[in-house]
């Protein structure tokens, strides 16, 4: 028997007065956390939700998210977290594809009218039976004619034992970002989620006294495992940040004595560039994932904050952690470390045969972290899980000590005049230029070479360098077939809600403008 909510229920007994959730001026203890989650579970059961039913959730990093997430788990249902930036058409697709019976949607904030999109999607689908809106005004019993969370939990008991689930029962359905096609729902089991949370605890040497700064979106696998499931199981405090802002974040680190900060590369870049004078000495560890962290960014952060950054590697389909650097071992900058305990990783060629040591190939994975499969996608599962290994679509290489280095995405590979060019290598070089804050390298059509290389660059504030100068500089740093013939200076780069640069969107934007 296994249920993610068991840890919450346990901490409500042994750490009832410990602060579990902080958001702005709101503070919620573990006893209160468990009580509200129990009311939500009872409200769901009163409306017909059975163990195994799917319940969708759209919410930024606010207390509503963990409260509802664990309420769904207590009821034995399957949580389907949705990206908060989805539009109505996209929400409708996710509700229908997941066959969600119930949908919790936050009302939204200025510029992000989530409830409007959620209501429109709900009204256009027959798949979902009920919509509940979470509102900042917790006295409201309805919102535009729909029930609110206040109404759902009204008069519900604050006691509810978690529903017994099997280790291989689906706990969460996480949708891939759709960078290579239509989003697919990865079914992650109770064991997947539990064991990966335990792995995160061990790798980061977490303890109950740790205070987590939760800037990663909780609807995403990285934030969900490292910043929610792992700390909840230990009784840690989570400081929720709905929207990343480096000045705000540094102030919260000082105010709450934050010890663990997990982020994606663009967040570390923002912290490096921030001029705020906050005392961040409470930090003991930084964790980076979601995309490759440029070496220059890692070095700058560690020098500025005197905190080690541990880089890891994972995917939605692997719960997410696959490899990780270890605090008690020598870190090799640029490497994502070694496979976690119970997980095997190989690097193979296009015939699924292992490549020679040091050679690049596709990363394949097997172990307790690998999903059951994509929901209702038998053909995709046959391809992605062939021969008992999950095929990641990422290119990597191993060194003689078993450290994994991420080379790039298979889909991002640029073939220029017959030469394979990996964008990440070029991005690493451009990040060493003193004027460059961020860069994304993509392939663009070329009548002469098939594809050519283009670098899209965001400059640091107060810096100026022309695209011609950057192009000439790149030529001195890279082989003739690698340096970008095209360099574009931009104000911003397209990013998803996790702060990951969306090269697919960038490529489409540039292609349309040609």
XYZ file of C-alpha atoms in Angstrom:
514
model
C 0.000 0.000 0.000
C 1.412 3.365 -0.997
C -0.036 6.874 -1.119
C 1.852 10.171 -1.381
C -0.550 11.654 1.172
C 0.681 9.245 3.882
C 3.661 11.530 4.582
C 1.410 14.559 5.014
C -0.853 12.664 7.398
C 2.178 11.520 9.402
C 3.631 15.030 9.720
C 0.259 16.365 10.851
C 0.658 14.082 13.862
C 4.369 14.408 14.656
C 4.882 18.030 13.496
C 1.405 19.580 13.844
C 2.588 23.142 14.580
C 5.490 23.164 12.108
C 5.001 25.701 9.310
C 4.504 23.755 6.097
C 3.560 26.492 3.618
C 4.496 30.165 3.442
C 3.161 32.453 0.727
C 3.230 36.195 1.253
C 1.740 36.746 4.704
C -0.044 33.379 4.718
C 1.382 30.606 6.867
C -0.103 27.118 7.107
C 0.974 24.473 9.605
C 1.162 20.757 8.860
C -1.951 20.168 10.990
C -3.857 22.788 8.974
C -2.424 21.466 5.685
C -3.659 17.953 6.445
C -7.048 19.178 7.683
C -7.777 21.202 4.532
C -6.524 18.408 2.264
C -8.870 16.061 4.144
C -11.809 18.406 3.580
C -10.995 18.532 -0.132
C -10.761 14.734 -0.289
C -14.098 14.394 1.471
C -15.638 16.989 -0.848
C -14.415 15.050 -3.893
C -15.762 11.769 -2.560
C -19.100 13.411 -1.768
C -19.309 14.385 -5.449
C -18.645 10.886 -6.696
C -14.884 10.825 -7.235
C -13.534 7.280 -6.859
C -9.948 5.999 -6.505
C -8.303 6.059 -9.914
C -10.476 8.873 -11.286
C -8.533 11.739 -12.832
C -8.735 15.242 -11.402
C -7.158 18.185 -13.256
C -5.565 21.148 -11.483
C -4.610 24.585 -12.871
C -2.875 26.775 -10.307
C 0.351 28.776 -9.912
C 2.590 28.453 -6.852
C -0.047 29.382 -4.298
C -1.159 27.404 -1.207
C -4.124 26.124 -3.238
C -1.796 23.911 -5.278
C -0.361 21.667 -2.529
C -3.670 21.687 -0.628
C -5.640 20.436 -3.633
C -2.856 18.148 -4.907
C -2.723 16.260 -1.626
C -6.499 16.341 -1.270
C -6.748 14.545 -4.609
C -4.146 12.011 -3.459
C -5.974 11.443 -0.171
C -9.109 10.584 -2.141
C -7.074 8.024 -4.111
C -7.614 9.917 -7.355
C -5.017 10.801 -10.003
C -3.708 14.382 -10.115
C -3.429 15.952 -13.580
C -1.513 19.234 -13.137
C -1.877 21.657 -16.056
C 0.449 24.414 -17.199
C -0.977 27.740 -16.012
C -0.256 29.410 -19.374
C -2.536 27.119 -21.373
C -5.313 28.702 -23.415
C -8.889 27.421 -23.550
C -8.327 25.216 -26.615
C -5.265 23.652 -24.996
C -7.011 23.099 -21.652
C -9.871 21.403 -23.484
C -7.384 19.055 -25.153
C -5.800 18.127 -21.800
C -9.157 17.567 -20.099
C -10.319 15.322 -22.932
C -7.046 13.465 -23.395
C -6.726 12.728 -19.654
C -10.474 11.996 -19.318
C -10.510 14.131 -16.191
C -13.820 13.947 -14.320
C -13.149 16.956 -12.123
C -11.270 20.210 -12.669
C -9.873 22.687 -10.117
C -8.948 26.048 -11.649
C -7.538 29.135 -9.952
C -9.386 32.342 -10.812
C -6.194 33.945 -12.114
C -4.555 37.320 -11.774
C -4.287 40.395 -13.960
C -2.764 39.353 -17.266
C -3.421 35.687 -16.548
C -7.234 35.148 -16.521
C -7.075 31.433 -15.819
C -10.686 30.922 -14.819
C -11.997 32.430 -18.045
C -9.930 30.005 -20.117
C -10.802 27.132 -17.797
C -14.528 27.844 -17.928
C -14.485 28.119 -21.714
C -12.648 24.799 -21.991
C -14.948 23.109 -19.484
C -18.059 24.252 -21.313
C -16.773 22.894 -24.629
C -16.065 19.381 -23.419
C -18.273 16.557 -22.226
C -15.318 14.730 -20.691
C -15.259 16.692 -17.419
C -18.226 16.560 -15.043
C -17.500 19.409 -12.621
C -15.448 22.589 -12.360
C -14.434 24.183 -9.066
C -12.851 27.637 -9.042
C -10.266 28.589 -6.410
C -10.658 32.253 -5.484
C -8.601 34.689 -3.430
C -11.874 35.784 -1.769
C -12.528 32.683 0.308
C -16.009 33.835 1.308
C -17.403 33.214 -2.187
C -19.524 30.105 -2.663
C -19.720 30.536 -6.425
C -17.783 32.164 -9.256
C -19.635 32.983 -12.495
C -22.134 30.269 -11.618
C -19.523 27.626 -10.729
C -18.787 26.187 -7.321
C -15.768 27.509 -5.441
C -13.328 25.646 -3.241
C -14.963 27.331 -0.244
C -18.260 25.708 -1.157
C -16.649 22.318 -1.862
C -15.131 22.031 1.606
C -18.061 23.635 3.471
C -19.136 21.356 6.313
C -16.737 18.641 5.195
C -14.914 16.765 7.940
C -11.279 17.749 8.551
C -10.461 14.089 9.081
C -9.887 11.665 6.234
C -7.549 8.691 6.039
C -5.760 8.433 2.722
C -7.165 5.864 0.310
C -4.964 2.756 -0.004
C -3.219 2.565 -3.371
C -0.872 0.030 -4.921
C 2.707 0.928 -5.777
C 2.021 0.616 -9.520
C -1.214 2.619 -9.443
C -1.019 5.907 -11.337
C -0.570 8.857 -8.961
C -0.016 11.698 -11.428
C -0.349 12.298 -15.152
C 2.212 14.860 -16.274
C 1.963 16.272 -19.763
C 5.112 16.767 -21.786
C 5.699 20.287 -23.048
C 4.928 19.297 -26.602
C 8.298 20.394 -27.975
C 8.270 17.461 -30.404
C 4.538 17.235 -31.114
C 1.187 17.212 -29.311
C 1.511 16.939 -25.521
C 1.444 13.382 -24.172
C 0.402 12.397 -20.658
C 3.126 10.474 -18.826
C 1.580 8.158 -16.228
C 3.719 8.230 -13.089
C 2.971 5.698 -10.379
C 2.873 6.060 -6.623
C 6.212 4.204 -6.508
C 7.722 6.458 -9.204
C 6.838 9.580 -7.235
C 7.690 8.233 -3.789
C 11.079 6.759 -4.719
C 12.125 9.834 -6.681
C 11.237 12.068 -3.727
C 13.355 9.802 -1.500
C 16.205 10.048 -4.012
C 15.968 13.866 -3.947
C 16.172 13.839 -0.158
C 19.264 11.659 -0.120
C 21.085 13.462 -2.921
C 20.533 16.898 -1.383
C 20.972 15.669 2.171
C 17.628 17.181 3.132
C 16.449 17.389 6.722
C 13.257 18.584 8.379
C 14.922 21.886 9.268
C 15.401 22.787 5.591
C 13.454 25.689 4.120
C 12.711 25.338 0.403
C 12.241 28.303 -1.889
C 9.635 27.109 -4.383
C 10.138 29.145 -7.540
C 9.789 26.185 -9.913
C 6.180 25.726 -11.047
C 4.600 22.955 -9.014
C 2.684 21.732 -12.050
C 6.075 20.735 -13.484
C 7.792 17.478 -12.531
C 10.986 19.147 -11.234
C 9.232 21.433 -8.755
C 6.690 18.793 -7.805
C 9.271 16.199 -6.741
C 12.165 18.307 -5.426
C 10.226 21.246 -3.939
C 6.982 19.605 -2.766
C 6.876 15.824 -2.411
C 10.384 15.556 -0.962
C 10.018 18.359 1.628
C 6.474 17.318 2.604
C 7.664 13.799 3.364
C 10.313 15.257 5.728
C 8.183 17.981 7.277
C 10.153 20.879 5.763
C 8.892 24.415 5.187
C 8.046 25.518 1.630
C 8.152 29.215 0.720
C 5.991 29.539 -2.403
C 6.815 32.108 -5.084
C 4.056 32.508 -7.716
C 6.316 34.355 -10.140
C 10.109 34.445 -10.212
C 11.715 37.812 -9.602
C 15.378 37.787 -8.507
C 15.086 40.788 -6.167
C 11.997 39.304 -4.479
C 13.629 35.882 -4.271
C 16.782 37.184 -2.597
C 14.668 39.091 -0.085
C 12.692 35.927 0.736
C 15.901 33.949 1.212
C 16.988 36.451 3.870
C 13.541 36.793 5.494
C 12.797 33.089 5.869
C 16.296 31.647 6.179
C 15.946 29.623 2.998
C 18.442 26.772 2.774
C 17.622 25.162 -0.580
C 17.019 26.902 -3.895
C 16.177 24.847 -6.982
C 15.839 26.504 -10.358
C 16.349 26.380 -14.092
C 19.306 28.132 -15.797
C 17.423 31.351 -16.558
C 16.710 31.759 -12.820
C 20.385 31.422 -11.942
C 21.185 33.959 -14.669
C 18.673 36.351 -13.102
C 20.207 35.882 -9.640
C 23.686 36.498 -11.024
C 22.625 39.779 -12.614
C 20.568 40.980 -9.631
C 22.033 43.935 -7.724
C 19.880 43.502 -4.584
C 21.873 43.512 -1.353
C 20.188 40.738 0.607
C 21.820 38.391 3.095
C 21.637 34.976 1.426
C 24.080 33.263 3.800
C 21.408 30.791 4.953
C 21.570 29.066 1.542
C 23.458 25.779 1.675
C 22.730 24.362 -1.755
C 21.541 25.329 -5.227
C 20.037 22.761 -7.574
C 19.781 23.215 -11.331
C 17.773 21.199 -13.805
C 15.263 21.505 -16.632
C 17.969 22.458 -19.143
C 21.757 22.455 -19.323
C 23.399 25.051 -17.082
C 26.153 27.020 -18.871
C 29.481 26.698 -17.050
C 29.902 30.477 -16.908
C 26.568 30.820 -15.092
C 27.512 28.094 -12.592
C 30.887 29.676 -11.808
C 29.417 33.173 -11.387
C 26.661 31.974 -9.024
C 29.007 29.940 -6.855
C 31.422 32.860 -6.559
C 28.645 35.341 -5.755
C 26.739 33.258 -3.200
C 29.446 30.849 -1.940
C 26.994 27.998 -2.485
C 27.559 24.836 -4.540
C 25.211 24.169 -7.434
C 24.364 20.542 -8.020
C 23.308 19.853 -11.573
C 20.973 16.987 -12.320
C 19.268 15.469 -15.310
C 15.753 14.176 -15.701
C 12.528 14.234 -17.658
C 8.796 14.212 -16.984
C 8.790 10.554 -18.006
C 11.383 9.697 -15.327
C 9.699 11.325 -12.297
C 12.117 13.270 -13.023
C 15.586 12.520 -11.562
C 17.867 10.252 -13.614
C 21.378 11.505 -12.773
C 22.704 13.870 -10.157
C 25.899 15.308 -8.758
C 26.613 14.380 -5.149
C 27.508 16.680 -2.262
C 29.958 14.140 -0.822
C 31.820 13.569 -4.083
C 33.939 15.751 -6.312
C 31.748 17.618 -8.762
C 32.767 17.869 -12.370
C 31.421 21.172 -13.792
C 29.456 20.534 -16.948
C 28.483 17.033 -15.895
C 25.039 16.057 -14.566
C 26.676 13.445 -12.367
C 25.993 9.749 -12.180
C 22.792 7.685 -12.340
C 20.876 7.628 -9.067
C 20.586 4.385 -7.120
C 18.325 1.839 -8.806
C 18.520 3.540 -12.203
C 20.579 2.452 -15.210
C 21.635 4.748 -18.039
C 23.210 3.884 -21.372
C 24.294 5.895 -24.400
C 23.371 4.155 -27.657
C 23.507 4.600 -31.423
C 20.576 4.654 -33.859
C 20.443 0.829 -33.691
C 20.191 0.876 -29.887
C 23.709 -0.464 -29.502
C 26.018 1.034 -26.852
C 28.540 3.503 -28.274
C 32.229 3.635 -27.351
C 33.172 5.392 -24.112
C 33.268 9.139 -24.644
C 31.274 9.026 -27.864
C 27.891 10.829 -28.083
C 24.648 8.907 -28.490
C 21.035 8.833 -27.363
C 20.486 8.533 -23.606
C 18.300 5.538 -22.634
C 17.088 4.805 -19.106
C 15.548 2.022 -17.063
C 14.712 1.794 -13.374
C 12.152 2.597 -10.705
C 11.778 6.160 -12.007
C 10.497 5.319 -15.510
C 6.801 5.975 -16.180
C 4.195 3.297 -16.825
C 3.812 4.808 -20.270
C 2.031 7.559 -22.150
C -1.707 7.563 -21.530
C -3.597 5.958 -24.426
C -0.520 6.012 -26.696
C 0.353 2.337 -27.439
C 2.388 3.172 -30.553
C 4.329 5.927 -28.775
C 4.981 3.559 -25.878
C 6.292 0.875 -28.181
C 8.756 3.349 -29.647
C 9.743 5.191 -26.463
C 10.024 2.102 -24.230
C 11.480 -0.362 -26.707
C 13.732 -3.155 -25.429
C 12.796 -2.226 -21.864
C 14.577 1.145 -21.955
C 13.057 4.620 -22.077
C 14.496 6.517 -25.031
C 14.963 10.124 -23.949
C 15.672 11.865 -27.255
C 18.653 13.531 -25.558
C 22.257 13.169 -26.692
C 24.888 12.463 -24.049
C 28.273 10.900 -23.412
C 29.962 9.194 -20.463
C 33.485 9.730 -19.182
C 35.667 6.986 -17.714
C 34.372 7.701 -14.178
C 30.729 7.204 -15.134
C 29.813 10.895 -15.235
C 27.169 11.809 -17.795
C 27.491 14.908 -19.956
C 24.464 16.217 -21.847
C 25.445 17.132 -25.389
C 22.065 18.278 -26.710
C 18.593 17.244 -27.779
C 18.407 14.916 -30.771
C 15.801 17.259 -32.231
C 18.051 20.315 -31.748
C 20.939 18.836 -33.711
C 21.961 21.055 -36.656
C 23.430 19.396 -39.730
C 25.390 22.026 -41.640
C 26.913 20.842 -44.885
C 27.100 17.286 -43.570
C 28.682 18.250 -40.230
C 26.822 17.600 -36.965
C 26.659 20.761 -34.865
C 25.327 20.718 -31.304
C 23.799 24.087 -30.295
C 24.700 23.669 -26.640
C 28.419 23.753 -27.410
C 28.011 27.083 -29.205
C 25.794 28.464 -26.420
C 28.447 27.574 -23.821
C 31.022 29.578 -25.793
C 28.780 32.629 -26.295
C 27.896 32.700 -22.582
C 31.564 33.471 -21.857
C 31.295 36.805 -23.740
C 31.120 39.599 -21.120
C 28.139 41.302 -22.787
C 25.935 38.216 -23.200
C 23.172 37.430 -20.683
C 21.366 34.653 -22.572
C 21.665 32.892 -25.905
C 19.750 30.320 -27.903
C 21.266 28.684 -30.981
C 19.021 27.159 -33.643
C 19.261 25.797 -37.165
C 17.728 27.827 -40.002
C 17.152 26.752 -43.629
C 20.053 27.246 -46.043
C 19.983 26.573 -49.783
C 23.746 26.027 -49.765
C 24.286 23.966 -46.589
C 20.827 22.538 -45.884
C 20.902 24.219 -42.483
C 22.857 27.141 -41.120
C 23.505 28.274 -37.574
C 21.823 31.256 -35.961
C 22.477 32.663 -32.485
C 19.745 34.719 -30.816
C 21.330 36.788 -28.052
C 20.029 38.849 -25.119
C 22.591 41.328 -23.794
C 23.255 42.232 -20.177
C 21.743 45.516 -19.016
C 23.984 48.451 -19.898
C 26.043 46.432 -22.379
C 26.226 47.000 -26.114
C 27.809 44.963 -28.838
C 26.658 44.677 -32.439
C 25.572 41.447 -34.086
C 28.489 41.832 -36.517
C 30.971 42.090 -33.636
C 29.506 39.012 -31.949
C 29.641 37.089 -35.215
C 33.294 38.031 -35.690
C 34.069 37.094 -32.078
C 32.342 33.722 -32.501
C 34.483 33.047 -35.571
C 37.614 33.351 -33.424
C 36.252 30.957 -30.808
C 34.742 28.147 -32.874
C 35.639 25.911 -35.803
C 34.681 27.207 -39.240
C 31.730 24.827 -39.579
C 30.397 25.696 -36.092
C 30.373 29.445 -35.654
C 27.019 31.201 -36.251
C 26.841 32.991 -39.592
C 23.757 34.774 -38.285
C 23.583 36.609 -34.960
C 20.457 38.456 -33.835
C 20.348 40.775 -30.803
C 16.953 40.465 -29.081
C 15.267 41.960 -26.024
C 13.885 38.604 -24.886
C 13.754 34.918 -25.743
C 10.508 32.908 -25.685
C 10.198 30.853 -22.498
C 7.655 28.461 -21.054
C 6.242 28.715 -17.536
C 9.246 26.885 -16.064
C 11.680 29.430 -17.488
C 12.963 27.073 -20.169
C 13.859 28.665 -23.500
C 11.459 27.369 -26.152
C 13.568 26.859 -29.248
C 10.613 25.414 -31.121
C 8.723 28.715 -30.733
C 11.832 30.729 -31.557
C 12.417 28.724 -34.706
C 8.783 29.080 -35.795
C 8.861 32.834 -35.160
C 12.022 33.295 -37.201
C 10.824 31.036 -40.013
C 7.529 32.963 -40.303
C 9.337 36.307 -40.457
C 11.550 35.231 -43.367
